[in-house]
Coordinates of C-alpha atoms and ligand atoms in Angstrom, one line a residue:
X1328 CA 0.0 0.0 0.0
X1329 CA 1.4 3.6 -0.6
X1330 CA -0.1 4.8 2.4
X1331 CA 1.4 3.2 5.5
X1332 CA 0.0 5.4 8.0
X1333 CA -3.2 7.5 8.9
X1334 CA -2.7 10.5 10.1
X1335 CA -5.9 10.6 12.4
X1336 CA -7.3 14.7 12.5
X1337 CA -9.5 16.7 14.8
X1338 CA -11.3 18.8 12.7
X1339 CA -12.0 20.9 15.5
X1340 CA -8.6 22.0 15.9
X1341 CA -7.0 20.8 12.4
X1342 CA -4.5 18.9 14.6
X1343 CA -3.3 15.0 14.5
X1344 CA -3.4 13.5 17.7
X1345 CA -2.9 10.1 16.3
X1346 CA -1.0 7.8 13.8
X1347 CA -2.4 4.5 12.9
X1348 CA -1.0 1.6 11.1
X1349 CA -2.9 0.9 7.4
X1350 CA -3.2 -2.5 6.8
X1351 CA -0.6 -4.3 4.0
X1352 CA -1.7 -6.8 1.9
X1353 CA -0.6 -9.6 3.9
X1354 CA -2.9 -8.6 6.8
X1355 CA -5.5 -8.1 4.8
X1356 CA -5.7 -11.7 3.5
X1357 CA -4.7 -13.1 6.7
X1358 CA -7.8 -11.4 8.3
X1359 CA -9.8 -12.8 5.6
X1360 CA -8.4 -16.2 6.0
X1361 CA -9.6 -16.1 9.5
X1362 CA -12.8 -15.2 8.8
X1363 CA -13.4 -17.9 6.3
X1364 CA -11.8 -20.4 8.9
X1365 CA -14.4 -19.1 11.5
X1366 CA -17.1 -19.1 9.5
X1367 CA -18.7 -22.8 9.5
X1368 CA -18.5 -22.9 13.0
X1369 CA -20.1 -19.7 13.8
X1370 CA -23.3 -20.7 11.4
X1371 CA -23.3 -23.8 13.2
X1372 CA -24.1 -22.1 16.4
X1373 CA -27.3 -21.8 17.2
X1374 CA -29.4 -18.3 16.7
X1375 CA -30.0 -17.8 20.7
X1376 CA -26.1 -18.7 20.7
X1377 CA -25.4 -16.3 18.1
X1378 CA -27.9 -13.7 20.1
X1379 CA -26.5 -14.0 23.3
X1380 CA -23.0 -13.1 22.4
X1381 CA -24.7 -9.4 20.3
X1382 CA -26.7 -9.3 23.5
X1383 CA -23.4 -8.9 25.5
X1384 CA -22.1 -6.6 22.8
X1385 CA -25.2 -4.5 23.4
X1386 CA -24.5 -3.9 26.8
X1387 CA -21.1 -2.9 26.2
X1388 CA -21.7 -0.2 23.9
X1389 CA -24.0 1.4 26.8
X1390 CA -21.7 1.0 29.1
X1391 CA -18.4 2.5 26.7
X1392 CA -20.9 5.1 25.4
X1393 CA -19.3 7.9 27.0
X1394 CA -15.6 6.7 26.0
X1395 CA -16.5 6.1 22.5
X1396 CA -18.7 9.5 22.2
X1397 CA -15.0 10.9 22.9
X1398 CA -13.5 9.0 20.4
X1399 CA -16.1 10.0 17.9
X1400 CA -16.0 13.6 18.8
X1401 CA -12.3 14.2 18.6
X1402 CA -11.8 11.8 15.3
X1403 CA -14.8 13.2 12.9
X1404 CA -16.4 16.4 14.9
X1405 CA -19.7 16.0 15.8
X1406 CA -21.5 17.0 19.3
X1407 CA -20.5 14.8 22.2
X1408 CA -24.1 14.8 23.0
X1409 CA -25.1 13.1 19.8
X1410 CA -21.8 10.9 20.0
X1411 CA -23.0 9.4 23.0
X1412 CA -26.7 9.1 21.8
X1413 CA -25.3 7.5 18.6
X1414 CA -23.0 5.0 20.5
X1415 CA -26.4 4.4 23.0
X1416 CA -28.4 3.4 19.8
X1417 CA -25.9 0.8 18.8
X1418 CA -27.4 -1.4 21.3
X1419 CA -30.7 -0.5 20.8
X1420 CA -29.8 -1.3 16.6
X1421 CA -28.1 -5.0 17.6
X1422 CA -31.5 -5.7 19.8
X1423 CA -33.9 -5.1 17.0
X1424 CA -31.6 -7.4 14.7
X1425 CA -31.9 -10.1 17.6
X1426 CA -35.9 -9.6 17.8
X1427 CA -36.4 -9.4 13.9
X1428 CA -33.7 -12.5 13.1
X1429 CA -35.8 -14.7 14.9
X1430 CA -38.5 -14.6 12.0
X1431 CA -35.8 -13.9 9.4
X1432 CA -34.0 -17.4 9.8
X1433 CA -36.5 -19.4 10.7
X1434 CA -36.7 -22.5 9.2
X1435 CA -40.3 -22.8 7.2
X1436 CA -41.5 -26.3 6.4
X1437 CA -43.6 -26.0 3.3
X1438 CA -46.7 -28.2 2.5
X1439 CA -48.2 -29.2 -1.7
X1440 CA -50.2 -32.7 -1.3
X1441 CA -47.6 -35.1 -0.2
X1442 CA -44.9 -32.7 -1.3
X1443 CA -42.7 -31.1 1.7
X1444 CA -40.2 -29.1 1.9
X1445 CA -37.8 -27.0 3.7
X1446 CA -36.3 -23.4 3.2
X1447 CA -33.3 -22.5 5.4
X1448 CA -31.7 -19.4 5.2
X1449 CA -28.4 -19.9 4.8
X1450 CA -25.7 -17.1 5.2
X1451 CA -23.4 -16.4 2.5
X1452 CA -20.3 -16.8 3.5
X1453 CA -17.5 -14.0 4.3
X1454 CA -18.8 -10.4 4.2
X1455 CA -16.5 -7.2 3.9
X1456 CA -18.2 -4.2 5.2
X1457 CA -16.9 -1.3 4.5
X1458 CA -18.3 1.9 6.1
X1459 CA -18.4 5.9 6.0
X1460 CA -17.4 7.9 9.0
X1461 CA -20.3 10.7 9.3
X1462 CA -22.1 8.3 11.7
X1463 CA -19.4 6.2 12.7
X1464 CA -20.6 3.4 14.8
X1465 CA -25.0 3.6 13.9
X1466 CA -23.8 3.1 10.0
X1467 CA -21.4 -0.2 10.7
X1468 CA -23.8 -1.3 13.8
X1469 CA -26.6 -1.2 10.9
X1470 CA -24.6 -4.1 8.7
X1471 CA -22.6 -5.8 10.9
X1472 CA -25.5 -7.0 13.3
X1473 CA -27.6 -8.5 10.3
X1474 CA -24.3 -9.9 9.0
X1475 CA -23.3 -11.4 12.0
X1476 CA -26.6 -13.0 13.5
X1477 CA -27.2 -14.6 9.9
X1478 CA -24.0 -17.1 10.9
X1479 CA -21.4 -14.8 8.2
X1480 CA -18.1 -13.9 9.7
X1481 CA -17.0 -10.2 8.3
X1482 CA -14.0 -8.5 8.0
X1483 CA -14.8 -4.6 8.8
X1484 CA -12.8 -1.8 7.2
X1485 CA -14.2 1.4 9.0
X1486 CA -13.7 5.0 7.1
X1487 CA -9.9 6.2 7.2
X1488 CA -11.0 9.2 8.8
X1489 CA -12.2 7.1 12.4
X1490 CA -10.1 4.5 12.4
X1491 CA -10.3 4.6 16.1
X1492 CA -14.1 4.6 16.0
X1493 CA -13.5 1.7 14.6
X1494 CA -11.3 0.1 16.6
X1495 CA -13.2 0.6 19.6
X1496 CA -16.3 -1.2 17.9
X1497 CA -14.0 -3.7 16.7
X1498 CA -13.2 -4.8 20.5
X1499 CA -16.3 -5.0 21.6
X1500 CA -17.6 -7.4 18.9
X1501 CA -14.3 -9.3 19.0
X1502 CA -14.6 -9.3 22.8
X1503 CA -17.9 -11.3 22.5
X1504 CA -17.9 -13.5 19.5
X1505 CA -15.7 -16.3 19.0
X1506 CA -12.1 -15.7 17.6
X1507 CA -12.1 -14.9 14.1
X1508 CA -15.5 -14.0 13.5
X1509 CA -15.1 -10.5 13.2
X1510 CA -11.7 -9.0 11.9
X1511 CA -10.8 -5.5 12.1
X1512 CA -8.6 -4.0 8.7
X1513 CA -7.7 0.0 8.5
X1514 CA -6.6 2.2 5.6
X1515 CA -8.4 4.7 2.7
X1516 CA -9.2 3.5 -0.5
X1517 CA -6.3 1.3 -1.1
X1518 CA -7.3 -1.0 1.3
X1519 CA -10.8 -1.0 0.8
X1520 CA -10.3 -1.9 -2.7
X1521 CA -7.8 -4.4 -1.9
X1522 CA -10.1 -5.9 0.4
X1523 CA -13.1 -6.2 -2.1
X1524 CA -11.3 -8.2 -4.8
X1525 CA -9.7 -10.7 -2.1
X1526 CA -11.5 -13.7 -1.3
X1527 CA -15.1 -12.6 0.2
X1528 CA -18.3 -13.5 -0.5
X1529 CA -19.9 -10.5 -0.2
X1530 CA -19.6 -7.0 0.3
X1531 CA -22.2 -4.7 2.0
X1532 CA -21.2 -1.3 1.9
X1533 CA -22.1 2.1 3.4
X1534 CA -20.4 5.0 1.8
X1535 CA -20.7 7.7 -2.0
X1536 CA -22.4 7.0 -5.2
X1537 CA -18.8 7.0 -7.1
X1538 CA -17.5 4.1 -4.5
X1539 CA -20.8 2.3 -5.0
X1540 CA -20.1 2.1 -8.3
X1541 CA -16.6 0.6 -8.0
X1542 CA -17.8 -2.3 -5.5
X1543 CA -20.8 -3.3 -7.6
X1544 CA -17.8 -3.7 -10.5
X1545 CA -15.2 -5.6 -8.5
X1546 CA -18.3 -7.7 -7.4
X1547 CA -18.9 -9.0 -11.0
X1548 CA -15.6 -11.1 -10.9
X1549 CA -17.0 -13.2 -9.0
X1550 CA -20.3 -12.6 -8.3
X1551 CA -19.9 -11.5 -5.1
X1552 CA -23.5 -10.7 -3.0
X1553 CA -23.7 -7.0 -2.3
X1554 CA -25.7 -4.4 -0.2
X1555 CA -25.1 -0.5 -1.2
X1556 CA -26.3 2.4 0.4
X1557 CA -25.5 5.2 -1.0
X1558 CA -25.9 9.0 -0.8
X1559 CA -28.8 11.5 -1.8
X1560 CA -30.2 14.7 -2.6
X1561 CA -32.7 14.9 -0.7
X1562 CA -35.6 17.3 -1.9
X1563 CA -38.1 19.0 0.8
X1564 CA -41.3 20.5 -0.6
X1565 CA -42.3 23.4 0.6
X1566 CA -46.4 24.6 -0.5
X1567 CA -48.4 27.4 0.0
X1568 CA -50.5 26.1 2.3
X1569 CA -47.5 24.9 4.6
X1570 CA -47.5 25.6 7.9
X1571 CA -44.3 27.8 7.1
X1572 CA -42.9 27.5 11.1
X1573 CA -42.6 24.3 11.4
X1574 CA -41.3 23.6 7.5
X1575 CA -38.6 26.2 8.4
X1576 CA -38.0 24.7 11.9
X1577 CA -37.1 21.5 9.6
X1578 CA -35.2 23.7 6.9
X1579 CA -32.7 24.5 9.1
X1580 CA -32.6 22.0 11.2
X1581 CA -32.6 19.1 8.5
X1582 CA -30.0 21.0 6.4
X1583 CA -27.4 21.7 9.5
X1584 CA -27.7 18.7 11.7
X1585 CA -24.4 17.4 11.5
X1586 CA -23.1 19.4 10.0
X1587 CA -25.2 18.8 6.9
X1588 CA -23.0 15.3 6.9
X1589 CA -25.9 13.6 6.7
X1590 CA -27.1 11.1 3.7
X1591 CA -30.9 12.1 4.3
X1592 CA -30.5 16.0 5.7
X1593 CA -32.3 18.4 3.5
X1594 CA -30.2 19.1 0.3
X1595 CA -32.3 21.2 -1.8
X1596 CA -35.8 23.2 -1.4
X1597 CA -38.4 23.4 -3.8
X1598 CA -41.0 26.4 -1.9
X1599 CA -43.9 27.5 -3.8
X1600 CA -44.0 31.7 -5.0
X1601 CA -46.6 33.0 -2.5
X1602 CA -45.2 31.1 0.9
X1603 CA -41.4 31.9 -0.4
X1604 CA -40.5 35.4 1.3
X1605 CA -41.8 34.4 4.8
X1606 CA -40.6 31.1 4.8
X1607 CA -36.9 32.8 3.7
X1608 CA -37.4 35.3 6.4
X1609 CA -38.1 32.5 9.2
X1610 CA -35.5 30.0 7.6
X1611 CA -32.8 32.9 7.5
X1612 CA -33.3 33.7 11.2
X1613 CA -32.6 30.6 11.7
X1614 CA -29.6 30.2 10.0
X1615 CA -28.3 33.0 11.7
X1616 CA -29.0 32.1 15.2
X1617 CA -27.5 28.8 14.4
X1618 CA -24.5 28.1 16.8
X1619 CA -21.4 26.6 15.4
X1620 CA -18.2 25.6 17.7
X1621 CA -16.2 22.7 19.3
X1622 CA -18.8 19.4 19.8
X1623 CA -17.7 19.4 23.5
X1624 CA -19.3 23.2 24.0
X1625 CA -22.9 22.1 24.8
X1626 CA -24.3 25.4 23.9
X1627 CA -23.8 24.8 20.2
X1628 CA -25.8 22.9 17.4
X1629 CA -22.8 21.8 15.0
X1630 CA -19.3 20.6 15.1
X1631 CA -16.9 21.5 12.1
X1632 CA -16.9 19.9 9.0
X1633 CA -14.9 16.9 8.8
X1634 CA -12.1 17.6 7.0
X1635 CA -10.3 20.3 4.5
X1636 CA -11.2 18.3 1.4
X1637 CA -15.2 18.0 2.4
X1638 CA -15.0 21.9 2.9
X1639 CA -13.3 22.6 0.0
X1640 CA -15.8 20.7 -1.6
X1641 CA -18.9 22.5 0.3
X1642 CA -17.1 26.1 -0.1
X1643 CA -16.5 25.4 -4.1
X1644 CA -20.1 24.1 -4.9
X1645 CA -21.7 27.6 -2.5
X1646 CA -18.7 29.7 -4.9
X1647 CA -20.3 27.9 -8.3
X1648 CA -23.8 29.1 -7.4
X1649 CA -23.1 33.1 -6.4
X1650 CA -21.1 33.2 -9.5
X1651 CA -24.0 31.7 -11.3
X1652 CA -26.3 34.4 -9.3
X1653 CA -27.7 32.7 -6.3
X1654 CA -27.8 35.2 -3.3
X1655 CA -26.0 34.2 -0.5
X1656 CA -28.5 35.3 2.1
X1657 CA -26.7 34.3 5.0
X1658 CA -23.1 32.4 6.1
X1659 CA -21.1 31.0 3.0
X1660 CA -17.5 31.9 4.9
X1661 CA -14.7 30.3 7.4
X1662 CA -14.7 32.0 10.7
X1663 CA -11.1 33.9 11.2
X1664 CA -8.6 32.7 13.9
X1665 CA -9.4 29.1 14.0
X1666 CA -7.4 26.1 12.2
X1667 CA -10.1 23.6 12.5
X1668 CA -12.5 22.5 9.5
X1669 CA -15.4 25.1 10.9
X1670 CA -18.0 26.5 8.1
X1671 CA -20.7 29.2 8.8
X1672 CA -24.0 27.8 8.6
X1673 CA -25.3 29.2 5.2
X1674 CA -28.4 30.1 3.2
X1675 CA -28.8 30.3 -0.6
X1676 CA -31.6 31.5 -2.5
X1677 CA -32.3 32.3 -6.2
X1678 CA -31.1 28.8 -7.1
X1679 CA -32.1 26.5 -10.0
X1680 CA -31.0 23.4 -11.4
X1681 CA -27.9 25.3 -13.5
X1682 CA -26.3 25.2 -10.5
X1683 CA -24.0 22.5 -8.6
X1684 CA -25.5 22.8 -5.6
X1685 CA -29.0 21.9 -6.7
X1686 CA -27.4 18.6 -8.3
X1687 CA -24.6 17.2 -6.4
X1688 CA -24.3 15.7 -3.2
X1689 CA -23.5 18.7 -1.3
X1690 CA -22.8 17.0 2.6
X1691 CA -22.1 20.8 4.3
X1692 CA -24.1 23.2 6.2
X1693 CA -26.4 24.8 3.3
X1694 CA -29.9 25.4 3.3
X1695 CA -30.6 25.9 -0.3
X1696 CA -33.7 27.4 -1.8
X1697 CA -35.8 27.5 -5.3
X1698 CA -39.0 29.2 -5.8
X1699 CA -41.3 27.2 -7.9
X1700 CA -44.6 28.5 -9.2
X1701 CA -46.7 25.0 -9.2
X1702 CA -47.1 21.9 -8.0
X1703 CA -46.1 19.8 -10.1
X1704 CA -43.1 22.1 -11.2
X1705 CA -41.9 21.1 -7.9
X1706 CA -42.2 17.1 -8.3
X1707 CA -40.4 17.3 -11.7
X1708 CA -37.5 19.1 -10.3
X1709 CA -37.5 16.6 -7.1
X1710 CA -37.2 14.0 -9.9
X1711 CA -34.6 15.4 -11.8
X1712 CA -31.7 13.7 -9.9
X1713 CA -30.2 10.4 -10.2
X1714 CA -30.9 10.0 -6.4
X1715 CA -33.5 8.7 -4.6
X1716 CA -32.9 8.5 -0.7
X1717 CA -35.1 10.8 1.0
X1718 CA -37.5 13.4 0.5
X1719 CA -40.7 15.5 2.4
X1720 CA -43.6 17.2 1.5
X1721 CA -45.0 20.5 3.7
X1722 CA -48.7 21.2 2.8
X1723 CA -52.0 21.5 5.8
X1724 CA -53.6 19.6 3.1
X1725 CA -52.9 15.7 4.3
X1726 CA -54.4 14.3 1.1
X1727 CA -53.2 16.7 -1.0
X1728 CA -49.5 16.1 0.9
X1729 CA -50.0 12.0 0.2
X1730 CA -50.6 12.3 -3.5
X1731 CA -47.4 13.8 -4.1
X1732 CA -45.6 12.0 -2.0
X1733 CA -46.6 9.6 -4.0
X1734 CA -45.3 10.4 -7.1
X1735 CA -41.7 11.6 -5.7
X1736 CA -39.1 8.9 -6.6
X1737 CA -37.1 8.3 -3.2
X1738 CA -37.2 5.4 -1.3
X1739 CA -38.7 6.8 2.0
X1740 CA -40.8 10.2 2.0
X1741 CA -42.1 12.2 5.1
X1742 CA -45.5 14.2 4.5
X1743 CA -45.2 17.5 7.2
X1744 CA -42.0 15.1 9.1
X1745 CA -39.1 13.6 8.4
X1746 CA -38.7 10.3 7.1
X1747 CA -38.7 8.5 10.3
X1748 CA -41.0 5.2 9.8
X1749 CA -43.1 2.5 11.5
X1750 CA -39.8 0.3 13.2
X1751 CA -39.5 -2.6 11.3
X1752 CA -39.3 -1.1 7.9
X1753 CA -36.3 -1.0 5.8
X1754 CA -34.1 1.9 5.5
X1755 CA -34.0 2.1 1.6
X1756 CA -32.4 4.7 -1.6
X1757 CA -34.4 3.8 -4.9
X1758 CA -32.4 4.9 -8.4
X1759 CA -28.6 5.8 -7.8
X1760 CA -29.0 6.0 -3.7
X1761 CA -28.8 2.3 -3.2
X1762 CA -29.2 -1.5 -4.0
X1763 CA -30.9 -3.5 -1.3
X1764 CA -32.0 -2.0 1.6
X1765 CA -31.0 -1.7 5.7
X1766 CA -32.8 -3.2 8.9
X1767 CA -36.0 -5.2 8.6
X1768 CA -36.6 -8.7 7.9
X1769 CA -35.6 -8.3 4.5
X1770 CA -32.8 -6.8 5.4
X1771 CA -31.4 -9.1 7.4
X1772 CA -32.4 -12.0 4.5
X1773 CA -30.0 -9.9 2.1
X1774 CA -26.9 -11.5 4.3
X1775 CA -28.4 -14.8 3.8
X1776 CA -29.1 -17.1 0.2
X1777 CA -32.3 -19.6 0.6
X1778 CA -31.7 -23.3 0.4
X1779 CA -34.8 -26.0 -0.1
X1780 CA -34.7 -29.6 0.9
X1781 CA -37.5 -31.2 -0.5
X1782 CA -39.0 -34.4 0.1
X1783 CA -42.2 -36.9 -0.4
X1784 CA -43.9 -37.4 2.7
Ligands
ADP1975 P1 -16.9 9.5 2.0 O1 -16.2 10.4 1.0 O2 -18.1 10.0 2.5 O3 -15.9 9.0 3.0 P2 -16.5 7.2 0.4 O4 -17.5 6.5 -0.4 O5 -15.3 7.8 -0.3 O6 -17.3 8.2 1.2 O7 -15.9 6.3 1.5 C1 -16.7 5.3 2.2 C2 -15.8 4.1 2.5 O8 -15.4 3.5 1.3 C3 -14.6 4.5 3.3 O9 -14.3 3.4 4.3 C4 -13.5 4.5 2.3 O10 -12.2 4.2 2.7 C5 -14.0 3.4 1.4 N1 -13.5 3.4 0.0 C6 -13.1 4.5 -0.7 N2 -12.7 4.2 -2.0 C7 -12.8 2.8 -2.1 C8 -12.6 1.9 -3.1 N3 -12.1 2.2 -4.3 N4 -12.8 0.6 -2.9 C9 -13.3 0.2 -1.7 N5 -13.6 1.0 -0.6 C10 -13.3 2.3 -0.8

């Protein structure tokens, strides 16, 4: 590998305060090696032996949840507060897998006249999982558990820029689970790609479009299963009739959670002519009141960015726009004296679809915001996008709301909320934002094949 070490960052302070060793080659197909080695007789366990051990894992993230919120914090930015929340839901995440496996694996004896038989579900094998770092233990908590409970061994490559996220996770599982069942490999691209044309089974992936696009290549060589999600452009639909308070209460708050490092926060707004200037007004005063500092200052909403290059990338696509004669209403600047990744929370207006920031993925603290004169104006240009993660509709008019939620293309849709669901249901991107879906009972079938013995009775 060219790179040998990570140089570990806090974005708050543009500092590293750690080194860690990428993985080489060798290591990489050792890890793998064990995996496969553990793998028979981890499926040969049963599922309450395979759920106790994730039950022990469970409690171990509540009880580490305040020394991994620190890890999070100081590796990728966010607020301690919502570390420690993140790291609390972990075990909240593996319990739902335990509850939901038991109907997922179950063996079902099938009846036709004196014809039986019997579907298993089978698990595939060795999965890599390779994961992002803007929620850096919910997003590999979200594929390892299904992996893990379906009998596959995995070998985990967290995102370069939490390696120590990572790590910590790493112990826990490997604390709980047999030797070998989980292996832990760290580096950027290199490795990952390394790791998805050695010899695995399957790769479930959390992480851009563009790498998406890599891993469902190197899958072809051999087949390999995979599960992509993938990244969005999320669209919020803003009508007349809205109740414009609480639609800009979610404006702001949807576009600069997390620093806007979010794959379902608000990316672009669609607001219909007559509601436009008072929902601007209350979404601008919001932007501005928006508090931006370290994550360990529990007075502020956002962290910084999470590195130079994602800035760069916000700061260029916000420069594209004013040049193409968006107003920057608000924000759109670094603050002065500080060395860390930090980026006023900014609002754009006068925008339309000539313009990066209504296409790309943007991942930064933008509210961005095009007037649109009809209804339907505003589902075509929710459609226009090769995405199709997330999306909500504001209108007092329920029915009205449900019809065109209806015809927006995204795989999960909030009418006057967010997208948050009945539990149970899959988290899911339709067109470029995914292929196969997180959580549920089908989800947790994705890390599995179905095998039928058949026989006369
Ligand atoms: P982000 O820019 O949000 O980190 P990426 O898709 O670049 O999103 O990264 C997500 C994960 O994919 C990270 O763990 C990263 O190291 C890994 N990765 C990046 N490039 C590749 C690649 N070519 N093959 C496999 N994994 C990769």
């Amino acid at each position: 590998m060219k790179l040998k070490y990570i140089n570990d960052i806090n974005p708050a302070t543009g500092k590293v305060f750690a080194k860690i060793k990428c993985s080489t080659e060798k290591e990489i197909d050792r890890s793998v090696e064990k995996a496969r080695k553990a793998q028979k007789k981890w499926a040969a366990l049963t599922l309450p032996q395979r759920s106790r051990m994730l039950e022990a894992c469970a409690k171990d993230f509540v009880k580490q949840k305040e020394k991994i919120g620190r890890i999070i914090t100081d590796e990728m930015g966010k607020l301690y507060k919502s570390a420690v929340g993140e790291t609390h839901a972990v075990a909240y995440g593996i319990r739902e897998t335990i509850v939901q496996a038991k109907t997922a694996l179950a063996v079902e004896n099938l009846k036709e006249e004196n014809l039986r038989t019997e579907l298993h579900r089978t698990p595939i094998g060795v999965c890599a999982i390779i994961t992002p770092w803007n929620f850096p233990v919910s997003m590999p908590e979200t594929l390892l558990s299904p992996a893990l409970i379906a009998g596959n061994t995995v070998v985990f490559k967290p995102s370069e820029m939490v390696p120590l996220t990572g790590k910590a996770m790493y112990d826990i599982f490997n604390k709980h689970l047999p030797p070998g069942v989980i292996n832990l490999v760290q580096g950027a691209d290199e490795v990952g790609s390394y790791l998805i044309h050695s010899n695995i089974d399957m790769i479930a992936f959390v992480g851009s479009q563009a790498v998406g696009k890599i891993i469902m290549k190197a899958a072809g060589d051999k087949l390999k299963r995979i599960v992509l999600e993938l990244g969005g452009k999320d669209p919020m639909i803003v009508l007349n009739d809205a109740d414009l308070e609480k639609a800009a209460n979610f404006a702001v708050n949807g576009s600069l959670r997390n620093t806007g490092q979010v794959c379902v926060s608000v990316e672009r707004i669609y607001v219909q002519e007559k509601a436009a200037d008072k929902f601007t007004t209350l979404v601008a005063n919001g932007v501005k009141n928006f508090k931006y500092g370290s994550g360990y200052d529990e007075s502020v909403q956002m962290g910084p960015l999470v590195s130079k290059r994602q800035r760069d990338n916000v700061l260029s696509q916000v420069k594209d726009a004013v040049k193409k004669g968006a107003r920057l209403i608000t924000g759109g600047g670094i603050p002065k004296n500080n060395n860390g990744y930090f980026m006023e929370p900014t609002l754009l207006t006068n925008l339309s679809h000539k313009h990066r920031i209504m296409n790309e993925e943007t991942f930064g603290p933008v509210v961005a915001i095009q007037k649109v004169k009809t209804e339907d104006e505003a589902v075509k240009l929710a459609n226009d996008s090769p995405f199709g993660l997330g999306a909500t509709v504001w209108t007092k008019n329920k029915k009205k709301g449900l019809n065109i939620a209806r015809r927006i293309e995204s795989g999960m849709i909030g009418v006057n909320q967010g997208i948050g669901a009945v539990s149970g249901t899959p988290w899911v991107g339709i067109k470029q934002s995914g292929y196969g879906y997180i959580g549920s009972i089908d989800g947790i079938r994705q890390f599995t094949v179905p095998r039928k013995i058949s026989y006369k009775k």
